[in-house]
PDB file of C-alpha atoms in Angstrom:
ATOM      1  CA  UNK K   1     -35.870 -23.153 -20.794  1.00 44.00           C
ATOM      2  CA  UNK K   2     -33.765 -22.851 -17.635  1.00 48.00           C
ATOM      3  CA  UNK K   3     -30.742 -20.445 -17.896  1.00 46.00           C
ATOM      4  CA  UNK K   4     -27.759 -21.051 -15.707  1.00 46.00           C
ATOM      5  CA  UNK K   5     -25.939 -17.855 -13.995  1.00 49.00           C
ATOM      6  CA  UNK K   6     -22.431 -17.749 -14.983  1.00 44.00           C
ATOM      7  CA  UNK K   7     -19.789 -17.187 -12.193  1.00 50.00           C
ATOM      8  CA  UNK K   8     -17.375 -13.953 -12.697  1.00 50.00           C
ATOM      9  CA  UNK K   9     -14.484 -16.254 -13.982  1.00 49.00           C
ATOM     10  CA  UNK K  10     -16.433 -17.909 -16.543  1.00 49.00           C
ATOM     11  CA  UNK K  11     -17.604 -14.537 -17.992  1.00 45.00           C
ATOM     12  CA  UNK K  12     -14.047 -13.659 -18.311  1.00 46.00           C
ATOM     13  CA  UNK K  13     -13.143 -17.055 -20.012  1.00 44.00           C
ATOM     14  CA  UNK K  14     -15.981 -16.137 -22.562  1.00 41.00           C
ATOM     15  CA  UNK K  15     -14.452 -12.764 -23.394  1.00 50.00           C
ATOM     16  CA  UNK K  16     -11.435 -12.816 -24.763  1.00 43.00           C
ATOM     17  CA  UNK K  17     -10.954  -9.059 -24.980  1.00 53.00           C
ATOM     18  CA  UNK K  18     -11.890  -8.358 -20.988  1.00 84.00           C
ATOM     19  CA  UNK K  19      -9.542  -6.380 -18.834  1.00 90.00           C
ATOM     20  CA  UNK K  20      -7.434  -8.097 -16.232  1.00 94.00           C
ATOM     21  CA  UNK K  21      -9.101  -8.472 -13.016  1.00 95.00           C
ATOM     22  CA  UNK K  22      -5.789  -8.645 -11.059  1.00 97.00           C
ATOM     23  CA  UNK K  23      -2.725  -7.059 -11.716  1.00 98.00           C
ATOM     24  CA  UNK K  24       0.352  -8.578  -9.786  1.00 98.00           C
ATOM     25  CA  UNK K  25       3.278  -6.663  -8.818  1.00 98.00           C
ATOM     26  CA  UNK K  26       6.522  -6.184 -11.389  1.00 97.00           C
ATOM     27  CA  UNK K  27       8.945  -6.379  -8.390  1.00 97.00           C
ATOM     28  CA  UNK K  28      11.762  -5.733 -10.822  1.00 96.00           C
ATOM     29  CA  UNK K  29      10.875  -2.274 -11.450  1.00 97.00           C
ATOM     30  CA  UNK K  30       8.268  -1.565  -8.933  1.00 98.00           C
ATOM     31  CA  UNK K  31      10.496   0.137  -6.340  1.00 98.00           C
ATOM     32  CA  UNK K  32      12.840   1.571  -8.777  1.00 98.00           C
ATOM     33  CA  UNK K  33       9.837   3.559 -10.661  1.00 98.00           C
ATOM     34  CA  UNK K  34       8.479   4.499  -7.253  1.00 98.00           C
ATOM     35  CA  UNK K  35      11.774   5.997  -6.038  1.00 98.00           C
ATOM     36  CA  UNK K  36      12.085   7.795  -9.306  1.00 98.00           C
ATOM     37  CA  UNK K  37       8.629   9.339  -9.050  1.00 98.00           C
ATOM     38  CA  UNK K  38       9.050  10.419  -5.377  1.00 98.00           C
ATOM     39  CA  UNK K  39      12.232  12.310  -6.468  1.00 98.00           C
ATOM     40  CA  UNK K  40      10.204  13.960  -9.359  1.00 98.00           C
ATOM     41  CA  UNK K  41       7.413  14.997  -6.892  1.00 97.00           C
ATOM     42  CA  UNK K  42       9.807  16.151  -4.480  1.00 98.00           C
ATOM     43  CA  UNK K  43      10.579  19.386  -6.940  1.00 97.00           C
ATOM     44  CA  UNK K  44       9.058  22.334  -5.452  1.00 95.00           C
ATOM     45  CA  UNK K  45       6.919  20.279  -3.036  1.00 96.00           C
ATOM     46  CA  UNK K  46       6.381  21.649   0.762  1.00 94.00           C
ATOM     47  CA  UNK K  47       7.459  18.352   2.186  1.00 95.00           C
ATOM     48  CA  UNK K  48      10.257  17.717  -0.153  1.00 96.00           C
ATOM     49  CA  UNK K  49      12.880  16.653   2.465  1.00 95.00           C
ATOM     50  CA  UNK K  50      10.541  14.046   3.629  1.00 95.00           C
ATOM     51  CA  UNK K  51       9.759  12.780  -0.238  1.00 97.00           C
ATOM     52  CA  UNK K  52      13.642  12.459  -0.359  1.00 96.00           C
ATOM     53  CA  UNK K  53      14.006  10.727   2.684  1.00 95.00           C
ATOM     54  CA  UNK K  54      11.215   8.146   1.368  1.00 96.00           C
ATOM     55  CA  UNK K  55      13.021   7.849  -1.844  1.00 97.00           C
ATOM     56  CA  UNK K  56      16.089   6.956   0.025  1.00 96.00           C
ATOM     57  CA  UNK K  57      13.912   4.161   1.715  1.00 97.00           C
ATOM     58  CA  UNK K  58      12.445   3.118  -1.408  1.00 98.00           C
ATOM     59  CA  UNK K  59      16.169   2.815  -3.194  1.00 97.00           C
ATOM     60  CA  UNK K  60      16.701   0.402  -0.318  1.00 97.00           C
ATOM     61  CA  UNK K  61      13.935  -1.690  -0.865  1.00 98.00           C
ATOM     62  CA  UNK K  62      14.730  -1.868  -4.609  1.00 98.00           C
ATOM     63  CA  UNK K  63      18.465  -3.002  -3.741  1.00 96.00           C
ATOM     64  CA  UNK K  64      16.970  -5.569  -1.049  1.00 97.00           C
ATOM     65  CA  UNK K  65      14.056  -6.960  -3.199  1.00 96.00           C
ATOM     66  CA  UNK K  66      16.208  -9.583  -5.436  1.00 91.00           C
ATOM     67  CA  UNK K  67      17.878 -10.890  -2.233  1.00 89.00           C
ATOM     68  CA  UNK K  68      14.664 -12.257  -0.495  1.00 89.00           C
ATOM     69  CA  UNK K  69      14.579 -15.901   0.150  1.00 89.00           C
ATOM     70  CA  UNK K  70      10.847 -17.024   0.876  1.00 89.00           C
ATOM     71  CA  UNK K  71       9.450 -19.802   2.704  1.00 86.00           C
ATOM     72  CA  UNK K  72       7.382 -22.261   0.668  1.00 87.00           C
ATOM     73  CA  UNK K  73       3.740 -21.151   0.191  1.00 82.00           C
ATOM     74  CA  UNK K  74       1.278 -22.634   2.559  1.00 80.00           C
ATOM     75  CA  UNK K  75      -0.901 -24.395  -0.087  1.00 83.00           C
ATOM     76  CA  UNK K  76      -3.592 -25.477   2.362  1.00 85.00           C
ATOM     77  CA  UNK K  77      -4.372 -22.416   3.629  1.00 83.00           C
ATOM     78  CA  UNK K  78      -4.472 -21.172  -0.061  1.00 86.00           C
ATOM     79  CA  UNK K  79      -6.888 -23.450  -0.798  1.00 88.00           C
ATOM     80  CA  UNK K  80      -8.979 -22.896   2.118  1.00 89.00           C
ATOM     81  CA  UNK K  81      -9.094 -18.984   0.934  1.00 89.00           C
ATOM     82  CA  UNK K  82     -10.099 -19.730  -2.596  1.00 88.00           C
ATOM     83  CA  UNK K  83     -12.920 -22.273  -1.318  1.00 88.00           C
ATOM     84  CA  UNK K  84     -14.643 -19.468   0.734  1.00 88.00           C
ATOM     85  CA  UNK K  85     -13.278 -16.111  -1.219  1.00 89.00           C
ATOM     86  CA  UNK K  86     -11.065 -15.093   1.508  1.00 92.00           C
ATOM     87  CA  UNK K  87      -7.739 -13.116   0.762  1.00 95.00           C
ATOM     88  CA  UNK K  88      -5.144 -15.436  -0.018  1.00 94.00           C
ATOM     89  CA  UNK K  89      -2.505 -14.657   2.668  1.00 93.00           C
ATOM     90  CA  UNK K  90      -3.559 -12.059   5.088  1.00 95.00           C
ATOM     91  CA  UNK K  91      -0.419 -10.309   6.095  1.00 96.00           C
ATOM     92  CA  UNK K  92      -0.888 -10.456   9.726  1.00 95.00           C
ATOM     93  CA  UNK K  93      -1.091 -14.072   9.747  1.00 94.00           C
ATOM     94  CA  UNK K  94       1.591 -14.763   7.170  1.00 93.00           C
ATOM     95  CA  UNK K  95       4.660 -12.813   7.925  1.00 95.00           C
ATOM     96  CA  UNK K  96       7.945 -14.479   6.615  1.00 95.00           C
ATOM     97  CA  UNK K  97      10.786 -14.574   8.657  1.00 95.00           C
ATOM     98  CA  UNK K  98      12.802 -13.382   5.764  1.00 96.00           C
ATOM     99  CA  UNK K  99      11.534  -9.765   6.329  1.00 97.00           C
ATOM    100  CA  UNK K 100      14.657  -9.743   9.234  1.00 97.00           C
ATOM    101  CA  UNK K 101      17.123 -10.281   6.233  1.00 97.00           C
ATOM    102  CA  UNK K 102      15.396  -7.696   4.186  1.00 97.00           C
ATOM    103  CA  UNK K 103      15.397  -5.075   6.988  1.00 98.00           C
ATOM    104  CA  UNK K 104      19.203  -5.537   7.605  1.00 97.00           C
ATOM    105  CA  UNK K 105      19.865  -5.398   4.001  1.00 96.00           C
ATOM    106  CA  UNK K 106      18.004  -2.175   4.088  1.00 97.00           C
ATOM    107  CA  UNK K 107      19.770  -0.652   7.039  1.00 97.00           C
ATOM    108  CA  UNK K 108      23.208  -1.416   5.184  1.00 95.00           C
ATOM    109  CA  UNK K 109      22.053   0.235   2.152  1.00 95.00           C
ATOM    110  CA  UNK K 110      20.875   3.298   4.165  1.00 95.00           C
ATOM    111  CA  UNK K 111      24.035   3.729   6.345  1.00 94.00           C
ATOM    112  CA  UNK K 112      26.146   3.577   3.567  1.00 85.00           C
ATOM    113  CA  UNK K 113      27.781   6.965   2.052  1.00 81.00           C
ATOM    114  CA  UNK K 114      24.611   7.367  -0.491  1.00 83.00           C
ATOM    115  CA  UNK K 115      22.377   6.265   2.569  1.00 86.00           C
ATOM    116  CA  UNK K 116      20.605   8.608   5.168  1.00 89.00           C
ATOM    117  CA  UNK K 117      22.069  11.825   6.356  1.00 88.00           C
ATOM    118  CA  UNK K 118      23.943  11.704   9.485  1.00 89.00           C
ATOM    119  CA  UNK K 119      21.090  13.184  11.660  1.00 88.00           C
ATOM    120  CA  UNK K 120      19.170  10.021  10.814  1.00 88.00           C
ATOM    121  CA  UNK K 121      21.703   7.550  11.266  1.00 90.00           C
ATOM    122  CA  UNK K 122      20.502   6.999  15.199  1.00 91.00           C
ATOM    123  CA  UNK K 123      17.517   5.718  13.683  1.00 91.00           C
ATOM    124  CA  UNK K 124      19.150   2.873  12.006  1.00 94.00           C
ATOM    125  CA  UNK K 125      21.024   2.209  15.216  1.00 94.00           C
ATOM    126  CA  UNK K 126      17.898   1.867  17.297  1.00 94.00           C
ATOM    127  CA  UNK K 127      16.606  -0.555  14.635  1.00 96.00           C
ATOM    128  CA  UNK K 128      19.742  -3.009  14.678  1.00 96.00           C
ATOM    129  CA  UNK K 129      19.705  -2.752  18.606  1.00 96.00           C
ATOM    130  CA  UNK K 130      15.968  -4.468  18.265  1.00 96.00           C
ATOM    131  CA  UNK K 131      15.842  -8.008  19.096  1.00 97.00           C
ATOM    132  CA  UNK K 132      13.889 -10.127  16.455  1.00 97.00           C
ATOM    133  CA  UNK K 133      11.019 -10.693  18.971  1.00 97.00           C
ATOM    134  CA  UNK K 134      10.896  -6.797  19.156  1.00 96.00           C
ATOM    135  CA  UNK K 135      10.927  -6.366  15.775  1.00 97.00           C
ATOM    136  CA  UNK K 136       8.061  -8.959  15.060  1.00 97.00           C
ATOM    137  CA  UNK K 137       6.059  -7.437  17.535  1.00 96.00           C
ATOM    138  CA  UNK K 138       6.255  -3.827  15.936  1.00 96.00           C
ATOM    139  CA  UNK K 139       5.518  -5.552  12.709  1.00 97.00           C
ATOM    140  CA  UNK K 140       2.484  -6.898  13.905  1.00 97.00           C
ATOM    141  CA  UNK K 141       1.218  -3.833  15.206  1.00 95.00           C
ATOM    142  CA  UNK K 142       1.666  -2.035  12.250  1.00 95.00           C
ATOM    143  CA  UNK K 143       0.087  -4.617   9.860  1.00 96.00           C
ATOM    144  CA  UNK K 144      -2.952  -4.278  12.421  1.00 93.00           C
ATOM    145  CA  UNK K 145      -3.166  -0.465  11.782  1.00 90.00           C
ATOM    146  CA  UNK K 146      -1.385   0.300  15.210  1.00 89.00           C
ATOM    147  CA  UNK K 147       1.840   2.123  16.117  1.00 85.00           C
ATOM    148  CA  UNK K 148       2.943   3.414  19.485  1.00 84.00           C
ATOM    149  CA  UNK K 149       4.550   7.027  19.541  1.00 85.00           C
ATOM    150  CA  UNK K 150       7.799   5.432  20.707  1.00 87.00           C
ATOM    151  CA  UNK K 151       7.998   3.368  17.562  1.00 89.00           C
ATOM    152  CA  UNK K 152       7.001   5.849  14.888  1.00 91.00           C
ATOM    153  CA  UNK K 153      10.398   6.973  13.680  1.00 91.00           C
ATOM    154  CA  UNK K 154      11.358   3.363  13.167  1.00 93.00           C
ATOM    155  CA  UNK K 155       7.899   2.461  11.360  1.00 94.00           C
ATOM    156  CA  UNK K 156       8.569   3.553   7.870  1.00 95.00           C
ATOM    157  CA  UNK K 157      11.528   1.034   7.809  1.00 97.00           C
ATOM    158  CA  UNK K 158       9.833  -1.880   9.355  1.00 97.00           C
ATOM    159  CA  UNK K 159       7.111  -1.244   6.686  1.00 97.00           C
ATOM    160  CA  UNK K 160       9.100  -0.992   3.893  1.00 98.00           C
ATOM    161  CA  UNK K 161      10.827  -4.261   4.580  1.00 98.00           C
ATOM    162  CA  UNK K 162       7.416  -5.859   5.189  1.00 98.00           C
ATOM    163  CA  UNK K 163       6.731  -4.391   1.849  1.00 98.00           C
ATOM    164  CA  UNK K 164       9.390  -5.928  -0.208  1.00 98.00           C
ATOM    165  CA  UNK K 165       8.504  -9.506   1.216  1.00 97.00           C
ATOM    166  CA  UNK K 166       4.869  -9.295   0.600  1.00 97.00           C
ATOM    167  CA  UNK K 167       5.343  -7.596  -2.936  1.00 98.00           C
ATOM    168  CA  UNK K 168       7.847 -10.623  -3.804  1.00 96.00           C
ATOM    169  CA  UNK K 169       5.289 -13.118  -2.397  1.00 95.00           C
ATOM    170  CA  UNK K 170       2.495 -11.495  -4.664  1.00 96.00           C
ATOM    171  CA  UNK K 171       4.923 -11.276  -7.497  1.00 96.00           C
ATOM    172  CA  UNK K 172       5.189 -15.061  -7.376  1.00 93.00           C
ATOM    173  CA  UNK K 173       1.619 -15.850  -7.589  1.00 94.00           C
ATOM    174  CA  UNK K 174      -0.493 -16.823 -10.605  1.00 93.00           C
ATOM    175  CA  UNK K 175      -3.665 -14.408 -11.423  1.00 94.00           C
ATOM    176  CA  UNK K 176      -5.828 -17.340 -11.372  1.00 91.00           C
ATOM    177  CA  UNK K 177      -4.590 -18.158  -7.805  1.00 91.00           C
ATOM    178  CA  UNK K 178      -6.122 -15.010  -6.315  1.00 94.00           C
ATOM    179  CA  UNK K 179      -9.956 -15.731  -5.533  1.00 92.00           C
ATOM    180  CA  UNK K 180     -12.951 -13.320  -5.881  1.00 90.00           C
ATOM    181  CA  UNK K 181     -13.406 -11.857  -2.264  1.00 89.00           C
ATOM    182  CA  UNK K 182     -15.577 -10.050  -0.126  1.00 84.00           C
ATOM    183  CA  UNK K 183     -15.451  -7.063   0.793  1.00 87.00           C
ATOM    184  CA  UNK K 184     -13.793  -6.196  -2.296  1.00 89.00           C
ATOM    185  CA  UNK K 185     -12.525  -2.754  -0.446  1.00 94.00           C
ATOM    186  CA  UNK K 186      -9.360  -5.002   0.970  1.00 96.00           C
ATOM    187  CA  UNK K 187      -6.423  -6.574  -0.875  1.00 97.00           C
ATOM    188  CA  UNK K 188      -7.554 -10.328  -2.260  1.00 97.00           C
ATOM    189  CA  UNK K 189      -3.809 -11.332  -1.720  1.00 97.00           C
ATOM    190  CA  UNK K 190      -2.877  -9.973   1.441  1.00 97.00           C
ATOM    191  CA  UNK K 191      -6.103  -8.591   3.258  1.00 96.00           C
ATOM    192  CA  UNK K 192      -4.539  -5.112   3.472  1.00 97.00           C
ATOM    193  CA  UNK K 193      -6.439  -2.017   2.761  1.00 97.00           C
ATOM    194  CA  UNK K 194      -5.563   0.083  -0.702  1.00 98.00           C
ATOM    195  CA  UNK K 195      -3.471   3.320   0.049  1.00 98.00           C
ATOM    196  CA  UNK K 196      -5.167   4.665  -3.165  1.00 98.00           C
ATOM    197  CA  UNK K 197      -6.501   3.707  -6.462  1.00 98.00           C
ATOM    198  CA  UNK K 198      -5.313   4.490  -9.826  1.00 98.00           C
ATOM    199  CA  UNK K 199      -6.815   4.658 -13.413  1.00 98.00           C
ATOM    200  CA  UNK K 200      -4.424   2.796 -15.771  1.00 97.00           C
ATOM    201  CA  UNK K 201      -4.002   3.538 -19.316  1.00 96.00           C
ATOM    202  CA  UNK K 202      -2.648   1.350 -22.024  1.00 93.00           C
ATOM    203  CA  UNK K 203      -4.297  -1.732 -23.804  1.00 93.00           C
ATOM    204  CA  UNK K 204      -6.905  -3.391 -21.978  1.00 94.00           C
ATOM    205  CA  UNK K 205      -6.020  -1.509 -18.985  1.00 95.00           C
ATOM    206  CA  UNK K 206      -7.083   1.681 -20.342  1.00 95.00           C
ATOM    207  CA  UNK K 207      -9.950   3.648 -18.492  1.00 95.00           C
ATOM    208  CA  UNK K 208     -10.160   1.120 -15.807  1.00 96.00           C
ATOM    209  CA  UNK K 209      -9.874   1.917 -12.090  1.00 97.00           C
ATOM    210  CA  UNK K 210      -7.822  -0.420  -9.946  1.00 98.00           C
ATOM    211  CA  UNK K 211      -7.364  -0.336  -6.035  1.00 98.00           C
ATOM    212  CA  UNK K 212      -3.831  -0.346  -4.951  1.00 98.00           C
ATOM    213  CA  UNK K 213      -2.467  -2.153  -2.235  1.00 98.00           C
ATOM    214  CA  UNK K 214      -0.236  -0.380   0.258  1.00 97.00           C
ATOM    215  CA  UNK K 215       1.452  -3.530   1.591  1.00 98.00           C
ATOM    216  CA  UNK K 216       1.898  -5.992  -1.272  1.00 98.00           C
ATOM    217  CA  UNK K 217       1.464  -3.777  -4.157  1.00 98.00           C
ATOM    218  CA  UNK K 218      -1.230  -6.110  -5.940  1.00 98.00           C
ATOM    219  CA  UNK K 219      -3.985  -3.933  -7.689  1.00 98.00           C
ATOM    220  CA  UNK K 220      -7.421  -5.205  -8.224  1.00 97.00           C
ATOM    221  CA  UNK K 221     -10.369  -3.752 -10.380  1.00 96.00           C
ATOM    222  CA  UNK K 222     -13.050  -1.672  -8.644  1.00 95.00           C
ATOM    223  CA  UNK K 223     -15.481   0.132 -10.784  1.00 93.00           C
ATOM    224  CA  UNK K 224     -15.398   3.583 -10.804  1.00 93.00           C
ATOM    225  CA  UNK K 225     -17.694   6.191  -8.977  1.00 91.00           C
ATOM    226  CA  UNK K 226     -17.538   3.197  -6.304  1.00 95.00           C
ATOM    227  CA  UNK K 227     -16.379   4.124  -2.550  1.00 97.00           C
ATOM    228  CA  UNK K 228     -12.940   1.789  -2.066  1.00 97.00           C
ATOM    229  CA  UNK K 229     -13.850   1.901   1.462  1.00 97.00           C
ATOM    230  CA  UNK K 230     -17.349   0.742   1.853  1.00 96.00           C
ATOM    231  CA  UNK K 231     -18.317  -0.011  -1.726  1.00 96.00           C
ATOM    232  CA  UNK K 232     -21.136   2.538  -1.860  1.00 96.00           C
ATOM    233  CA  UNK K 233     -22.114   4.122  -5.374  1.00 95.00           C
ATOM    234  CA  UNK K 234     -23.828   6.554  -3.655  1.00 94.00           C
ATOM    235  CA  UNK K 235     -22.942  10.186  -2.653  1.00 95.00           C
ATOM    236  CA  UNK K 236     -19.320   9.754  -4.749  1.00 97.00           C
ATOM    237  CA  UNK K 237     -17.617  13.189  -5.370  1.00 97.00           C
ATOM    238  CA  UNK K 238     -14.238  14.206  -6.184  1.00 96.00           C
ATOM    239  CA  UNK K 239     -12.232  16.934  -4.825  1.00 95.00           C
ATOM    240  CA  UNK K 240      -9.050  18.666  -5.539  1.00 95.00           C
ATOM    241  CA  UNK K 241      -6.971  21.772  -4.960  1.00 91.00           C
ATOM    242  CA  UNK K 242      -8.151  24.726  -6.696  1.00 87.00           C
ATOM    243  CA  UNK K 243      -6.234  25.550  -9.437  1.00 80.00           C
ATOM    244  CA  UNK K 244      -4.262  22.385  -9.361  1.00 80.00           C
ATOM    245  CA  UNK K 245      -3.812  19.331 -11.653  1.00 83.00           C
ATOM    246  CA  UNK K 246      -6.304  16.594 -11.913  1.00 90.00           C
ATOM    247  CA  UNK K 247      -3.599  13.899 -11.585  1.00 96.00           C
ATOM    248  CA  UNK K 248      -4.547  13.270  -7.733  1.00 97.00           C
ATOM    249  CA  UNK K 249      -8.215  13.844  -6.353  1.00 97.00           C
ATOM    250  CA  UNK K 250      -9.939  12.999  -3.227  1.00 98.00           C
ATOM    251  CA  UNK K 251     -12.701  10.615  -3.793  1.00 98.00           C
ATOM    252  CA  UNK K 252     -15.338  11.201  -1.287  1.00 98.00           C
ATOM    253  CA  UNK K 253     -18.044   9.054  -0.052  1.00 98.00           C
ATOM    254  CA  UNK K 254     -21.072  10.529   1.624  1.00 97.00           C
ATOM    255  CA  UNK K 255     -22.617   7.390   2.956  1.00 97.00           C
ATOM    256  CA  UNK K 256     -19.348   6.345   5.069  1.00 97.00           C
ATOM    257  CA  UNK K 257     -18.033  10.057   5.357  1.00 97.00           C
ATOM    258  CA  UNK K 258     -14.385   8.588   4.176  1.00 98.00           C
ATOM    259  CA  UNK K 259     -12.003   9.376   1.246  1.00 98.00           C
ATOM    260  CA  UNK K 260      -9.156   7.999  -0.562  1.00 98.00           C
ATOM    261  CA  UNK K 261      -6.807   9.348  -3.061  1.00 98.00           C
ATOM    262  CA  UNK K 262      -7.397   8.632  -6.566  1.00 98.00           C
ATOM    263  CA  UNK K 263      -4.608   9.092  -9.228  1.00 98.00           C
ATOM    264  CA  UNK K 264      -5.241   9.133 -12.959  1.00 97.00           C
ATOM    265  CA  UNK K 265      -2.771   7.927 -15.910  1.00 97.00           C
ATOM    266  CA  UNK K 266      -5.038   9.879 -18.232  1.00 96.00           C
ATOM    267  CA  UNK K 267      -3.684  13.068 -16.836  1.00 96.00           C
ATOM    268  CA  UNK K 268      -0.255  11.958 -16.358  1.00 97.00           C
ATOM    269  CA  UNK K 269       1.232   8.631 -17.189  1.00 97.00           C
ATOM    270  CA  UNK K 270       3.854   8.831 -14.729  1.00 97.00           C
ATOM    271  CA  UNK K 271       1.926   8.770 -11.454  1.00 98.00           C
ATOM    272  CA  UNK K 272       2.430   5.966  -9.253  1.00 98.00           C
ATOM    273  CA  UNK K 273      -0.336   5.224  -6.325  1.00 98.00           C
ATOM    274  CA  UNK K 274       1.905   5.125  -3.174  1.00 98.00           C
ATOM    275  CA  UNK K 275       4.086   8.151  -4.175  1.00 98.00           C
ATOM    276  CA  UNK K 276       1.532  10.581  -5.540  1.00 98.00           C
ATOM    277  CA  UNK K 277      -0.404   9.820  -2.573  1.00 98.00           C
ATOM    278  CA  UNK K 278       2.555  10.471  -0.121  1.00 97.00           C
ATOM    279  CA  UNK K 279       3.455  13.884  -2.077  1.00 97.00           C
ATOM    280  CA  UNK K 280      -0.147  14.831  -1.993  1.00 96.00           C
ATOM    281  CA  UNK K 281      -0.271  15.682   1.620  1.00 95.00           C
ATOM    282  CA  UNK K 282      -1.345  19.333   1.199  1.00 94.00           C
ATOM    283  CA  UNK K 283      -4.823  17.828  -0.142  1.00 96.00           C
ATOM    284  CA  UNK K 284      -4.950  15.651   2.747  1.00 96.00           C
ATOM    285  CA  UNK K 285      -4.388  19.112   4.607  1.00 95.00           C
ATOM    286  CA  UNK K 286      -7.326  20.563   3.059  1.00 95.00           C
ATOM    287  CA  UNK K 287      -9.723  17.373   3.330  1.00 96.00           C
ATOM    288  CA  UNK K 288      -8.950  17.482   7.154  1.00 94.00           C
ATOM    289  CA  UNK K 289     -11.294  20.568   7.142  1.00 95.00           C
ATOM    290  CA  UNK K 290     -14.099  19.045   5.432  1.00 94.00           C
ATOM    291  CA  UNK K 291     -15.214  16.578   7.929  1.00 93.00           C
ATOM    292  CA  UNK K 292     -14.331  13.549   5.613  1.00 97.00           C
ATOM    293  CA  UNK K 293     -11.808  11.120   7.328  1.00 97.00           C
ATOM    294  CA  UNK K 294      -9.118   9.312   5.292  1.00 97.00           C
ATOM    295  CA  UNK K 295      -9.870   5.820   4.746  1.00 97.00           C
ATOM    296  CA  UNK K 296      -6.259   4.126   5.434  1.00 95.00           C
ATOM    297  CA  UNK K 297      -2.658   5.593   6.015  1.00 93.00           C
ATOM    298  CA  UNK K 298       0.231   5.670   3.562  1.00 96.00           C
ATOM    299  CA  UNK K 299       2.553   3.065   4.700  1.00 94.00           C
ATOM    300  CA  UNK K 300       5.574   5.288   4.610  1.00 94.00           C
ATOM    301  CA  UNK K 301       4.007   8.013   6.622  1.00 91.00           C
ATOM    302  CA  UNK K 302       2.037   7.206   9.845  1.00 73.00           C
ATOM    303  CA  UNK K 303      -0.026   8.883  12.330  1.00 53.00           C
ATOM    304  CA  UNK K 304       0.472   7.660  16.014  1.00 43.00           C
ATOM    305  CA  UNK K 305      -1.419   7.723  18.855  1.00 40.00           C
ATOM    306  CA  UNK K 306       0.753   8.913  21.705  1.00 36.00           C
ATOM    307  CA  UNK K 307       0.663   7.060  24.672  1.00 39.00           C
ATOM    308  CA  UNK K 308       0.307   8.883  27.904  1.00 36.00           C
ATOM    309  CA  UNK K 309       0.922   7.964  31.347  1.00 34.00           C
ATOM    310  CA  UNK K 310      -2.444   9.775  32.291  1.00 33.00           C
ATOM    311  CA  UNK K 311      -4.062   7.404  29.805  1.00 38.00           C
ATOM    312  CA  UNK K 312      -5.008  10.029  27.665  1.00 37.00           C
ATOM    313  CA  UNK K 313      -3.776  10.080  24.036  1.00 37.00           C
ATOM    314  CA  UNK K 314      -2.882  12.573  21.744  1.00 37.00           C
ATOM    315  CA  UNK K 315      -2.844  12.316  17.938  1.00 37.00           C
ATOM    316  CA  UNK K 316       0.624  12.760  16.512  1.00 38.00           C
ATOM    317  CA  UNK K 317       1.860  12.979  13.304  1.00 37.00           C
ATOM    318  CA  UNK K 318       5.797  12.582  13.259  1.00 39.00           C
ATOM    319  CA  UNK K 319       8.589  13.105  10.350  1.00 41.00           C
ATOM    320  CA  UNK K 320      11.548  11.067  10.729  1.00 46.00           C
ATOM    321  CA  UNK K 321      13.076  13.374   8.507  1.00 43.00           C
ATOM    322  CA  UNK K 322      12.385  16.389  10.475  1.00 42.00           C
TER     323      UNK K 322
END
């Protein structure tokens, strides 16, 4: 007797107790919860000032997210992506012009009495003075994982505005709209890399690991003990700080030589992937001594390649809050 092989979507349809494959962002609470977690993590943290700075940016994201007016979705490109198992709306190819209004709204919030401290106000002025074309050029470079040293102070603000737009876009989708994609190491919605992965708790999510997109905040299931960068299941190890908690660990892969943070709600229900990744910079510093390379950056913290007249380049970690 010939047997037909069920496809992934059909398997889920048969199993009424199956866990969600995709978690779309809840934008009404996403940024408020992230800002609260950043402030919580700032207490006693060596980079407390930067976390407080990041929390201000995320506050501005929360204030702006309800004001976003997006252009209609390109259904033809979405249908093509679904047909060919490609990410639905690759970020670098689908930058909605609404992001300019979001950035302006965020700058208004950050320039207010409860916004950024006086020493950081020149950053806001510099962003206001950029033309739309200059902004778009920087935005595209950021989404392509490039940032010039002269733009490093502006980068967190621009990336934050893009996050608002892409999170709103992702939130407007239906889960069934999101295709199964290859490779599974990039976001099936916007083709960005995960900033971290998270072990979720509660109901059908309990015990399952999801990769968390640093751009649109979509999450997609990835089995545990599998590299979120190269998808290898060989040579996966977990490293943390001696004497520290296991809320955040570095998941290392011997096959590709990379690592990415794993945050665990089973250890602390309050963990938030982007915030906890940012706050665990000490773990990154320790990992830099092991030979493993970080698989992807945090969207609110950048390592730039400084542009030298001599043609040589230096790696530069710049803190806009410093």
